PDB file of C-alpha atoms in Angstrom:
ATOM      1  CA  MET A   1       0.000   0.000   0.000  1.00 51.00           C
ATOM      2  CA  THR A   2       1.351   3.433  -0.923  1.00 50.00           C
ATOM      3  CA  ASP A   3       0.731   6.722   0.854  1.00 55.00           C
ATOM      4  CA  ARG A   4       0.794   9.866  -1.286  1.00 51.00           C
ATOM      5  CA  PHE A   5      -0.646  13.138  -0.035  1.00 52.00           C
ATOM      6  CA  GLY A   6      -3.115  11.433   2.308  1.00 58.00           C
ATOM      7  CA  LYS A   7      -4.220   8.874  -0.302  1.00 64.00           C
ATOM      8  CA  HIS A   8      -3.674   5.139   0.102  1.00 69.00           C
ATOM      9  CA  SER A   9      -3.643   2.967  -3.016  1.00 72.00           C
ATOM     10  CA  TYR A  10      -3.614  -0.816  -3.127  1.00 65.00           C
ATOM     11  CA  TYR A  11      -4.428  -3.703  -5.433  1.00 61.00           C
ATOM     12  CA  ASP A  12      -7.569  -5.615  -4.477  1.00 63.00           C
ATOM     13  CA  GLU A  13      -7.131  -9.244  -5.509  1.00 65.00           C
ATOM     14  CA  ASP A  14     -10.826 -10.107  -5.141  1.00 64.00           C
ATOM     15  CA  SER A  15     -11.971  -7.500  -7.670  1.00 64.00           C
ATOM     16  CA  GLY A  16      -8.759  -7.375  -9.698  1.00 62.00           C
ATOM     17  CA  ARG A  17      -8.722  -3.596  -9.505  1.00 71.00           C
ATOM     18  CA  SER A  18      -6.490  -0.884  -8.070  1.00 71.00           C
ATOM     19  CA  LEU A  19      -8.378   0.974  -5.339  1.00 65.00           C
ATOM     20  CA  THR A  20      -7.659   4.186  -3.469  1.00 73.00           C
ATOM     21  CA  ILE A  21      -8.642   5.157   0.067  1.00 75.00           C
ATOM     22  CA  VAL A  22      -8.710   8.880   0.812  1.00 65.00           C
ATOM     23  CA  ASP A  23      -9.072  11.000   3.924  1.00 68.00           C
ATOM     24  CA  GLU A  24     -12.489  12.693   3.617  1.00 68.00           C
ATOM     25  CA  ALA A  25     -11.218  15.595   5.713  1.00 63.00           C
ATOM     26  CA  GLU A  26      -8.737  16.479   2.979  1.00 68.00           C
ATOM     27  CA  HIS A  27     -10.139  15.028  -0.255  1.00 65.00           C
ATOM     28  CA  SER A  28     -13.392  14.678  -2.165  1.00 69.00           C
ATOM     29  CA  VAL A  29     -14.255  11.789  -4.485  1.00 68.00           C
ATOM     30  CA  MET A  30     -16.200  12.163  -7.711  1.00 70.00           C
ATOM     31  CA  SER A  31     -16.816  10.052 -10.793  1.00 72.00           C
ATOM     32  CA  HIS A  32     -15.221  10.810 -14.160  1.00 66.00           C
ATOM     33  CA  GLU A  33     -18.667  11.911 -15.360  1.00 66.00           C
ATOM     34  CA  GLN A  34     -19.035  14.338 -12.437  1.00 66.00           C
ATOM     35  CA  LEU A  35     -15.541  15.684 -13.059  1.00 68.00           C
ATOM     36  CA  ALA A  36     -16.316  16.218 -16.752  1.00 62.00           C
ATOM     37  CA  ALA A  37     -19.514  18.074 -15.830  1.00 59.00           C
ATOM     38  CA  LEU A  38     -17.582  20.265 -13.385  1.00 68.00           C
ATOM     39  CA  ARG A  39     -14.997  21.102 -16.022  1.00 64.00           C
ATOM     40  CA  ALA A  40     -17.717  21.877 -18.565  1.00 56.00           C
ATOM     41  CA  GLU A  41     -19.447  24.241 -16.138  1.00 57.00           C
ATOM     42  CA  LYS A  42     -16.146  26.021 -15.411  1.00 60.00           C
ATOM     43  CA  GLN A  43     -15.547  26.342 -19.146  1.00 53.00           C
ATOM     44  CA  ARG A  44     -19.015  27.852 -19.566  1.00 50.00           C
ATOM     45  CA  GLN A  45     -18.496  30.381 -16.773  1.00 54.00           C
ATOM     46  CA  ASP A  46     -15.019  31.296 -18.049  1.00 55.00           C
ATOM     47  CA  ALA A  47     -16.413  31.850 -21.544  1.00 48.00           C
ATOM     48  CA  ILE A  48     -19.150  34.109 -20.203  1.00 46.00           C
ATOM     49  CA  LYS A  49     -16.686  36.164 -18.149  1.00 49.00           C
ATOM     50  CA  ALA A  50     -14.088  36.400 -20.900  1.00 44.00           C
ATOM     51  CA  GLY A  51     -16.528  37.415 -23.608  1.00 43.00           C
ATOM     52  CA  GLY A  52     -14.157  36.040 -26.211  1.00 43.00           C
ATOM     53  CA  ILE A  53     -14.747  33.784 -29.205  1.00 49.00           C
ATOM     54  CA  ARG A  54     -17.435  31.211 -28.496  1.00 69.00           C
ATOM     55  CA  HIS A  55     -18.337  28.350 -30.759  1.00 86.00           C
ATOM     56  CA  TYR A  56     -21.869  28.278 -32.048  1.00 92.00           C
ATOM     57  CA  VAL A  57     -23.959  26.261 -34.454  1.00 94.00           C
ATOM     58  CA  THR A  58     -25.886  28.134 -37.130  1.00 95.00           C
ATOM     59  CA  ALA A  59     -29.578  27.186 -37.241  1.00 96.00           C
ATOM     60  CA  TYR A  60     -31.377  28.206 -40.452  1.00 96.00           C
ATOM     61  CA  HIS A  61     -34.941  29.367 -39.830  1.00 96.00           C
ATOM     62  CA  GLY A  62     -36.651  28.043 -42.953  1.00 95.00           C
ATOM     63  CA  PRO A  63     -35.420  24.444 -42.720  1.00 95.00           C
ATOM     64  CA  VAL A  64     -35.889  24.425 -38.935  1.00 95.00           C
ATOM     65  CA  ARG A  65     -39.548  25.429 -39.312  1.00 95.00           C
ATOM     66  CA  LYS A  66     -40.121  22.721 -41.925  1.00 95.00           C
ATOM     67  CA  LEU A  67     -38.922  20.082 -39.453  1.00 96.00           C
ATOM     68  CA  ASN A  68     -41.863  20.995 -37.242  1.00 93.00           C
ATOM     69  CA  ASP A  69     -44.203  19.544 -39.865  1.00 92.00           C
ATOM     70  CA  ILE A  70     -42.382  16.271 -40.453  1.00 95.00           C
ATOM     71  CA  LEU A  71     -40.773  15.250 -37.146  1.00 97.00           C
ATOM     72  CA  SER A  72     -42.144  14.377 -33.717  1.00 97.00           C
ATOM     73  CA  LEU A  73     -41.294  16.412 -30.615  1.00 98.00           C
ATOM     74  CA  ASN A  74     -38.944  13.638 -29.471  1.00 97.00           C
ATOM     75  CA  GLU A  75     -37.113  13.606 -32.793  1.00 97.00           C
ATOM     76  CA  ILE A  76     -36.733  17.384 -32.765  1.00 98.00           C
ATOM     77  CA  GLY A  77     -35.524  17.164 -29.169  1.00 98.00           C
ATOM     78  CA  ALA A  78     -32.847  14.714 -30.249  1.00 97.00           C
ATOM     79  CA  ILE A  79     -31.557  17.257 -32.784  1.00 97.00           C
ATOM     80  CA  MET A  80     -31.395  19.916 -30.063  1.00 97.00           C
ATOM     81  CA  LYS A  81     -29.402  17.573 -27.857  1.00 97.00           C
ATOM     82  CA  LEU A  82     -27.033  16.657 -30.698  1.00 97.00           C
ATOM     83  CA  VAL A  83     -26.135  19.995 -32.330  1.00 95.00           C
ATOM     84  CA  PRO A  84     -23.917  21.118 -29.413  1.00 94.00           C
ATOM     85  CA  TYR A  85     -21.670  18.171 -30.302  1.00 95.00           C
ATOM     86  CA  MET A  86     -20.904  19.365 -33.833  1.00 95.00           C
ATOM     87  CA  ARG A  87     -17.154  19.946 -34.042  1.00 90.00           C
ATOM     88  CA  PHE A  88     -15.720  23.028 -35.739  1.00 83.00           C
ATOM     89  CA  ASP A  89     -12.407  21.336 -36.557  1.00 75.00           C
ATOM     90  CA  LYS A  90     -14.149  18.221 -37.946  1.00 81.00           C
ATOM     91  CA  ASP A  91     -16.425  19.935 -40.502  1.00 80.00           C
ATOM     92  CA  GLY A  92     -19.410  19.695 -38.195  1.00 83.00           C
ATOM     93  CA  ALA A  93     -19.157  15.966 -37.502  1.00 93.00           C
ATOM     94  CA  LEU A  94     -20.874  14.844 -34.300  1.00 96.00           C
ATOM     95  CA  MET A  95     -18.153  14.112 -31.746  1.00 94.00           C
ATOM     96  CA  LEU A  96     -18.271  12.845 -28.167  1.00 93.00           C
ATOM     97  CA  ASP A  97     -14.893  13.777 -26.714  1.00 89.00           C
ATOM     98  CA  THR A  98     -12.505  12.541 -29.438  1.00 89.00           C
ATOM     99  CA  LYS A  99     -14.792   9.877 -30.901  1.00 93.00           C
ATOM    100  CA  ARG A 100     -17.138  10.163 -33.884  1.00 96.00           C
ATOM    101  CA  MET A 101     -20.699   9.557 -32.760  1.00 96.00           C
ATOM    102  CA  GLY A 102     -22.437   6.342 -33.725  1.00 97.00           C
ATOM    103  CA  ILE A 103     -25.654   4.912 -32.295  1.00 96.00           C
ATOM    104  CA  ALA A 104     -24.121   4.163 -28.874  1.00 96.00           C
ATOM    105  CA  GLU A 105     -22.789   7.700 -28.447  1.00 96.00           C
ATOM    106  CA  ILE A 106     -26.021   9.278 -29.695  1.00 97.00           C
ATOM    107  CA  ALA A 107     -28.040   7.136 -27.275  1.00 96.00           C
ATOM    108  CA  LYS A 108     -25.853   8.355 -24.411  1.00 95.00           C
ATOM    109  CA  VAL A 109     -26.175  12.022 -25.371  1.00 95.00           C
ATOM    110  CA  ILE A 110     -29.952  12.000 -25.854  1.00 95.00           C
ATOM    111  CA  GLY A 111     -30.523   9.807 -22.804  1.00 93.00           C
ATOM    112  CA  LYS A 112     -32.396   7.000 -24.534  1.00 92.00           C
ATOM    113  CA  ALA A 113     -31.924   3.251 -24.960  1.00 93.00           C
ATOM    114  CA  SER A 114     -29.951   2.029 -27.967  1.00 90.00           C
ATOM    115  CA  ARG A 115     -32.920   0.217 -29.544  1.00 92.00           C
ATOM    116  CA  TRP A 116     -35.063   3.370 -29.373  1.00 94.00           C
ATOM    117  CA  SER A 117     -32.150   5.436 -30.691  1.00 95.00           C
ATOM    118  CA  VAL A 118     -31.711   3.159 -33.716  1.00 96.00           C
ATOM    119  CA  THR A 119     -35.271   3.921 -34.842  1.00 96.00           C
ATOM    120  CA  LEU A 120     -34.924   7.633 -34.119  1.00 96.00           C
ATOM    121  CA  VAL A 121     -31.620   8.004 -35.964  1.00 97.00           C
ATOM    122  CA  GLY A 122     -33.059   6.069 -38.897  1.00 96.00           C
ATOM    123  CA  ASN A 123     -35.925   8.558 -39.130  1.00 96.00           C
ATOM    124  CA  LEU A 124     -33.535  11.524 -38.945  1.00 97.00           C
ATOM    125  CA  VAL A 125     -31.451  10.027 -41.754  1.00 97.00           C
ATOM    126  CA  ASP A 126     -34.554   9.348 -43.857  1.00 97.00           C
ATOM    127  CA  THR A 127     -35.695  12.975 -43.512  1.00 95.00           C
ATOM    128  CA  GLY A 128     -32.218  14.259 -44.374  1.00 96.00           C
ATOM    129  CA  VAL A 129     -31.336  15.896 -41.048  1.00 96.00           C
ATOM    130  CA  LEU A 130     -28.529  13.444 -40.322  1.00 97.00           C
ATOM    131  CA  VAL A 131     -26.112  11.992 -42.846  1.00 96.00           C
ATOM    132  CA  ALA A 132     -24.553   8.576 -42.218  1.00 96.00           C
ATOM    133  CA  GLU A 133     -20.879   7.961 -42.992  1.00 95.00           C
ATOM    134  CA  LYS A 134     -18.817   4.798 -42.665  1.00 94.00           C
ATOM    135  CA  GLU A 135     -16.035   4.557 -40.094  1.00 93.00           C
ATOM    136  CA  GLY A 136     -14.703   1.051 -40.285  1.00 92.00           C
ATOM    137  CA  ARG A 137     -17.625  -1.297 -39.761  1.00 92.00           C
ATOM    138  CA  ARG A 138     -19.939   1.170 -38.063  1.00 94.00           C
ATOM    139  CA  ASN A 139     -22.001   4.169 -39.102  1.00 96.00           C
ATOM    140  CA  VAL A 140     -21.139   7.587 -37.738  1.00 97.00           C
ATOM    141  CA  TYR A 141     -23.199  10.709 -38.266  1.00 97.00           C
ATOM    142  CA  ILE A 142     -22.995  14.321 -39.337  1.00 96.00           C
ATOM    143  CA  VAL A 143     -25.715  17.008 -39.300  1.00 96.00           C
ATOM    144  CA  ALA A 144     -26.836  18.027 -42.790  1.00 94.00           C
ATOM    145  CA  GLU A 145     -25.631  21.492 -43.824  1.00 93.00           C
ATOM    146  CA  ALA A 146     -29.101  22.451 -45.029  1.00 93.00           C
ATOM    147  CA  TYR A 147     -30.176  22.677 -41.381  1.00 95.00           C
ATOM    148  CA  HIS A 148     -27.054  23.523 -39.386  1.00 95.00           C
ATOM    149  CA  THR A 149     -23.504  24.607 -40.085  1.00 94.00           C
ATOM    150  CA  ILE A 150     -20.633  25.462 -37.775  1.00 92.00           C
ATOM    151  CA  GLY A 151     -17.974  28.081 -38.395  1.00 81.00           C
ATOM    152  CA  ARG A 152     -19.832  29.710 -41.270  1.00 84.00           C
ATOM    153  CA  ALA A 153     -23.278  30.876 -42.374  1.00 86.00           C
ATOM    154  CA  VAL A 154     -25.067  31.013 -45.709  1.00 84.00           C
ATOM    155  CA  SER A 155     -25.260  34.655 -46.770  1.00 81.00           C
ATOM    156  CA  GLY A 156     -28.732  36.193 -46.939  1.00 84.00           C
ATOM    157  CA  THR A 157     -30.400  33.333 -45.074  1.00 88.00           C
ATOM    158  CA  PRO A 158     -32.089  34.085 -41.714  1.00 92.00           C
ATOM    159  CA  PHE A 159     -30.428  32.145 -38.915  1.00 94.00           C
ATOM    160  CA  THR A 160     -29.930  31.963 -35.169  1.00 95.00           C
ATOM    161  CA  LYS A 161     -26.693  31.140 -33.387  1.00 95.00           C
ATOM    162  CA  VAL A 162     -26.997  28.271 -30.913  1.00 95.00           C
ATOM    163  CA  TYR A 163     -24.086  28.538 -28.502  1.00 94.00           C
ATOM    164  CA  GLN A 164     -22.539  25.201 -27.698  1.00 91.00           C
ATOM    165  CA  THR A 165     -21.079  25.669 -24.217  1.00 86.00           C
ATOM    166  CA  LYS A 166     -24.207  26.541 -22.231  1.00 83.00           C
ATOM    167  CA  THR A 167     -26.382  24.272 -24.341  1.00 87.00           C
ATOM    168  CA  ARG A 168     -24.135  21.222 -24.100  1.00 87.00           C
ATOM    169  CA  THR A 169     -23.700  21.649 -20.344  1.00 86.00           C
ATOM    170  CA  ASP A 170     -27.358  22.088 -19.467  1.00 92.00           C
ATOM    171  CA  ILE A 171     -29.363  20.317 -22.181  1.00 94.00           C
ATOM    172  CA  ALA A 172     -28.667  16.989 -20.478  1.00 91.00           C
ATOM    173  CA  ASN A 173     -30.672  18.253 -17.491  1.00 93.00           C
ATOM    174  CA  VAL A 174     -33.959  18.514 -19.404  1.00 96.00           C
ATOM    175  CA  SER A 175     -36.115  15.884 -21.070  1.00 97.00           C
ATOM    176  CA  ILE A 176     -35.907  15.203 -24.779  1.00 97.00           C
ATOM    177  CA  GLN A 177     -39.358  16.774 -25.191  1.00 98.00           C
ATOM    178  CA  ALA A 178     -38.278  19.969 -23.407  1.00 98.00           C
ATOM    179  CA  ALA A 179     -35.243  20.064 -25.697  1.00 98.00           C
ATOM    180  CA  GLY A 180     -37.593  19.780 -28.673  1.00 98.00           C
ATOM    181  CA  PHE A 181     -39.763  22.606 -27.332  1.00 98.00           C
ATOM    182  CA  LEU A 182     -36.628  24.765 -27.073  1.00 98.00           C
ATOM    183  CA  TYR A 183     -35.586  23.906 -30.636  1.00 98.00           C
ATOM    184  CA  LYS A 184     -39.013  24.914 -31.928  1.00 98.00           C
ATOM    185  CA  MET A 185     -38.418  28.417 -30.513  1.00 98.00           C
ATOM    186  CA  ILE A 186     -35.461  29.120 -32.811  1.00 97.00           C
ATOM    187  CA  PRO A 187     -37.317  31.005 -35.592  1.00 96.00           C
ATOM    188  CA  PHE A 188     -39.467  32.948 -33.109  1.00 97.00           C
ATOM    189  CA  ILE A 189     -36.776  34.763 -31.076  1.00 97.00           C
ATOM    190  CA  HIS A 190     -36.591  38.538 -31.572  1.00 97.00           C
ATOM    191  CA  TYR A 191     -33.292  39.480 -33.198  1.00 95.00           C
ATOM    192  CA  GLU A 192     -32.457  42.192 -30.634  1.00 95.00           C
ATOM    193  CA  HIS A 193     -34.598  41.906 -27.514  1.00 97.00           C
ATOM    194  CA  LEU A 194     -34.684  38.078 -27.452  1.00 97.00           C
ATOM    195  CA  TYR A 195     -38.427  37.841 -26.794  1.00 98.00           C
ATOM    196  CA  LEU A 196     -40.481  34.900 -28.032  1.00 98.00           C
ATOM    197  CA  CYS A 197     -42.743  36.666 -30.507  1.00 98.00           C
ATOM    198  CA  CYS A 198     -44.778  36.549 -33.720  1.00 96.00           C
ATOM    199  CA  ASN A 199     -42.643  39.115 -35.555  1.00 97.00           C
ATOM    200  CA  PRO A 200     -39.009  38.479 -34.567  1.00 96.00           C
ATOM    201  CA  ASN A 201     -37.545  40.803 -37.220  1.00 95.00           C
ATOM    202  CA  VAL A 202     -39.476  43.972 -36.350  1.00 96.00           C
ATOM    203  CA  ARG A 203     -37.123  46.843 -35.484  1.00 95.00           C
ATOM    204  CA  ASP A 204     -39.451  48.968 -33.358  1.00 95.00           C
ATOM    205  CA  SER A 205     -39.662  47.314 -29.933  1.00 94.00           C
ATOM    206  CA  GLU A 206     -43.081  48.886 -29.378  1.00 96.00           C
ATOM    207  CA  GLN A 207     -44.373  46.800 -32.292  1.00 97.00           C
ATOM    208  CA  ILE A 208     -43.268  43.433 -30.909  1.00 97.00           C
ATOM    209  CA  ARG A 209     -46.202  41.006 -30.692  1.00 98.00           C
ATOM    210  CA  HIS A 210     -45.387  38.569 -27.924  1.00 98.00           C
ATOM    211  CA  LEU A 211     -46.160  34.882 -28.100  1.00 97.00           C
ATOM    212  CA  SER A 212     -47.668  33.429 -24.947  1.00 96.00           C
ATOM    213  CA  GLN A 213     -46.776  29.893 -23.966  1.00 96.00           C
ATOM    214  CA  ASN A 214     -50.213  28.638 -25.006  1.00 96.00           C
ATOM    215  CA  ARG A 215     -50.198  30.437 -28.361  1.00 97.00           C
ATOM    216  CA  PHE A 216     -46.680  29.246 -29.138  1.00 98.00           C
ATOM    217  CA  ALA A 217     -47.552  25.656 -28.231  1.00 98.00           C
ATOM    218  CA  GLU A 218     -50.578  25.851 -30.510  1.00 97.00           C
ATOM    219  CA  GLU A 219     -48.449  27.289 -33.321  1.00 96.00           C
ATOM    220  CA  VAL A 220     -45.894  24.466 -33.165  1.00 97.00           C
ATOM    221  CA  GLY A 221     -48.338  21.639 -32.456  1.00 97.00           C
ATOM    222  CA  VAL A 222     -47.562  20.794 -28.828  1.00 98.00           C
ATOM    223  CA  ASP A 223     -50.428  19.936 -26.471  1.00 97.00           C
ATOM    224  CA  HIS A 224     -51.070  22.102 -23.413  1.00 97.00           C
ATOM    225  CA  GLU A 225     -49.986  19.613 -20.746  1.00 98.00           C
ATOM    226  CA  THR A 226     -46.701  18.868 -22.516  1.00 98.00           C
ATOM    227  CA  SER A 227     -45.965  22.542 -23.135  1.00 98.00           C
ATOM    228  CA  VAL A 228     -46.477  23.394 -19.452  1.00 98.00           C
ATOM    229  CA  ARG A 229     -44.060  20.673 -18.374  1.00 98.00           C
ATOM    230  CA  CYS A 230     -41.496  21.568 -21.035  1.00 98.00           C
ATOM    231  CA  MET A 231     -41.573  25.276 -20.219  1.00 98.00           C
ATOM    232  CA  ARG A 232     -41.149  24.531 -16.526  1.00 98.00           C
ATOM    233  CA  GLU A 233     -38.042  22.482 -17.304  1.00 98.00           C
ATOM    234  CA  LEU A 234     -36.564  25.141 -19.597  1.00 98.00           C
ATOM    235  CA  ILE A 235     -37.094  27.890 -17.029  1.00 97.00           C
ATOM    236  CA  SER A 236     -35.559  25.779 -14.245  1.00 96.00           C
ATOM    237  CA  ALA A 237     -32.487  25.079 -16.399  1.00 95.00           C
ATOM    238  CA  GLY A 238     -32.051  28.759 -17.306  1.00 95.00           C
ATOM    239  CA  PHE A 239     -32.697  28.450 -21.033  1.00 97.00           C
ATOM    240  CA  VAL A 240     -35.597  30.906 -20.964  1.00 98.00           C
ATOM    241  CA  MET A 241     -37.129  33.375 -18.531  1.00 97.00           C
ATOM    242  CA  ARG A 242     -40.797  34.156 -18.070  1.00 96.00           C
ATOM    243  CA  SER A 243     -41.923  37.432 -16.494  1.00 95.00           C
ATOM    244  CA  GLU A 244     -45.421  38.634 -15.669  1.00 94.00           C
ATOM    245  CA  ALA A 245     -47.190  41.996 -15.404  1.00 94.00           C
ATOM    246  CA  PHE A 246     -50.604  43.440 -16.290  1.00 95.00           C
ATOM    247  CA  GLY A 247     -51.989  39.919 -16.528  1.00 93.00           C
ATOM    248  CA  ALA A 248     -49.622  38.974 -19.363  1.00 94.00           C
ATOM    249  CA  LYS A 249     -46.608  36.649 -19.364  1.00 95.00           C
ATOM    250  CA  ILE A 250     -43.678  37.272 -21.692  1.00 96.00           C
ATOM    251  CA  ILE A 251     -40.892  34.840 -22.506  1.00 98.00           C
ATOM    252  CA  ARG A 252     -37.259  35.717 -23.174  1.00 98.00           C
ATOM    253  CA  MET A 253     -34.343  33.627 -24.435  1.00 98.00           C
ATOM    254  CA  ASN A 254     -31.025  33.421 -22.592  1.00 97.00           C
ATOM    255  CA  PRO A 255     -28.460  35.165 -24.854  1.00 95.00           C
ATOM    256  CA  ASP A 256     -25.867  32.553 -23.877  1.00 94.00           C
ATOM    257  CA  VAL A 257     -28.129  29.931 -25.476  1.00 95.00           C
ATOM    258  CA  MET A 258     -29.370  31.615 -28.660  1.00 96.00           C
ATOM    259  CA  PHE A 259     -28.393  34.891 -30.304  1.00 94.00           C
ATOM    260  CA  ARG A 260     -29.188  36.489 -33.651  1.00 92.00           C
ATOM    261  CA  LYS A 261     -27.048  39.606 -33.955  1.00 89.00           C
ATOM    262  CA  ARG A 262     -23.444  39.896 -35.062  1.00 84.00           C
ATOM    263  CA  THR A 263     -20.693  38.543 -32.846  1.00 80.00           C
ATOM    264  CA  LYS A 264     -19.437  42.043 -32.055  1.00 82.00           C
ATOM    265  CA  ASP A 265     -22.848  42.833 -30.524  1.00 85.00           C
ATOM    266  CA  GLU A 266     -22.721  39.989 -27.987  1.00 84.00           C
ATOM    267  CA  ARG A 267     -21.888  42.519 -25.260  1.00 87.00           C
ATOM    268  CA  ASP A 268     -24.068  45.446 -26.284  1.00 89.00           C
ATOM    269  CA  ASP A 269     -26.267  47.185 -23.702  1.00 92.00           C
ATOM    270  CA  ILE A 270     -29.484  45.312 -24.439  1.00 93.00           C
ATOM    271  CA  THR A 271     -27.828  41.896 -24.453  1.00 93.00           C
ATOM    272  CA  GLU A 272     -25.920  42.638 -21.252  1.00 95.00           C
ATOM    273  CA  PHE A 273     -29.142  43.748 -19.577  1.00 95.00           C
ATOM    274  CA  VAL A 274     -30.865  40.482 -20.516  1.00 95.00           C
ATOM    275  CA  ARG A 275     -27.803  38.496 -19.469  1.00 95.00           C
ATOM    276  CA  GLY A 276     -27.847  40.337 -16.136  1.00 94.00           C
ATOM    277  CA  GLU A 277     -31.481  39.363 -15.567  1.00 95.00           C
ATOM    278  CA  PHE A 278     -30.589  35.695 -15.979  1.00 94.00           C
ATOM    279  CA  ARG A 279     -27.572  36.146 -13.715  1.00 93.00           C
ATOM    280  CA  GLN A 280     -29.755  37.692 -10.995  1.00 92.00           C
ATOM    281  CA  ALA A 281     -32.229  34.818 -11.308  1.00 92.00           C
ATOM    282  CA  LEU A 282     -29.376  32.332 -10.895  1.00 91.00           C
ATOM    283  CA  ASN A 283     -28.116  34.196  -7.828  1.00 89.00           C
ATOM    284  CA  ALA A 284     -31.616  34.192  -6.348  1.00 88.00           C
ATOM    285  CA  ASP A 285     -31.885  30.454  -6.945  1.00 88.00           C
ATOM    286  CA  LYS A 286     -28.570  29.814  -5.194  1.00 86.00           C
ATOM    287  CA  GLN A 287     -29.076  32.199  -2.280  1.00 83.00           C
ATOM    288  CA  GLY A 288     -32.836  32.021  -1.776  1.00 81.00           C
ATOM    289  CA  ASP A 289     -34.331  34.596   0.565  1.00 76.00           C
ATOM    290  CA  ARG A 290     -32.433  33.479   3.647  1.00 73.00           C
ATOM    291  CA  GLY A 291     -30.595  35.815   5.983  1.00 72.00           C
ATOM    292  CA  GLU A 292     -31.329  39.083   7.697  1.00 77.00           C
ATOM    293  CA  VAL A 293     -33.288  41.743   5.861  1.00 76.00           C
ATOM    294  CA  ALA A 294     -31.320  44.882   6.669  1.00 75.00           C
ATOM    295  CA  VAL A 295     -32.320  48.183   5.096  1.00 74.00           C
ATOM    296  CA  ASP A 296     -30.079  51.019   6.259  1.00 74.00           C
ATOM    297  CA  GLU A 297     -31.876  54.229   5.371  1.00 73.00           C
ATOM    298  CA  ARG A 298     -28.958  56.352   6.547  1.00 74.00           C
ATOM    299  CA  LYS A 299     -26.597  55.165   3.831  1.00 69.00           C
ATOM    300  CA  LEU A 300     -27.766  55.800   0.319  1.00 70.00           C
ATOM    301  CA  PRO A 301     -25.838  54.381  -2.671  1.00 67.00           C
ATOM    302  CA  PHE A 302     -26.004  57.757  -4.431  1.00 68.00           C
TER     303      PHE A 302
END
């Protein structure tokens, strides 16, 4: 048995494995999956703070809307869960770590059994969303450029940027149907103010016609009960925010999830305001309303 920095390692003959005993007062133990999730979250927070180049997938509005008519909510949700895994340096191929994604990897990412995933992937290939390629004896997959590209955009074609870091980190925390509900929002996000609306290209903010949850669900063919559950999941995961006043509820997209303006505008005043609203909501979720309520009227901040 070896002792290194409070850790004791030994070979267990019964299991045939090398095991490590650690002092809980000095060390914490986590799985490789937990460690990967922690690293991904740190990467997401660092990217937000740095404001530098962030990888995104281009989602073209016309083709995305057509998918609503030919695919089920589960199938559309699978696309939403897969696009964050398109690799810029691999011409958009779906990659899980350093491995091209076949059925097993896709099943893991979308959180479904392999048998179910075989049928789903077959349907996505038949409709032209996924393209199968041979890698040795197995099929691996790439997202068709008609729907999504990475690293470039087709000139003159309306599109939305789907940022990969936030989406990849958090999309695993929602159901495949909630992911599909999020994907269906892509063509309906206002280009500047990020509201879910009927006229997402209107320049005058006073002319924005907001889409309620019920009206949006009706527009994209999702039943009421499912839409309520999906929206609840998306709000809890920080993909969208819903605010209420005057008897109306308005829905806004997180700019670290989807964005329509030029890259140089990622930090403009409007976007930073919306980003700040999501940040405050996250802080409120973490802190709750615990602690002393202390209002010092003698010390004004101005």
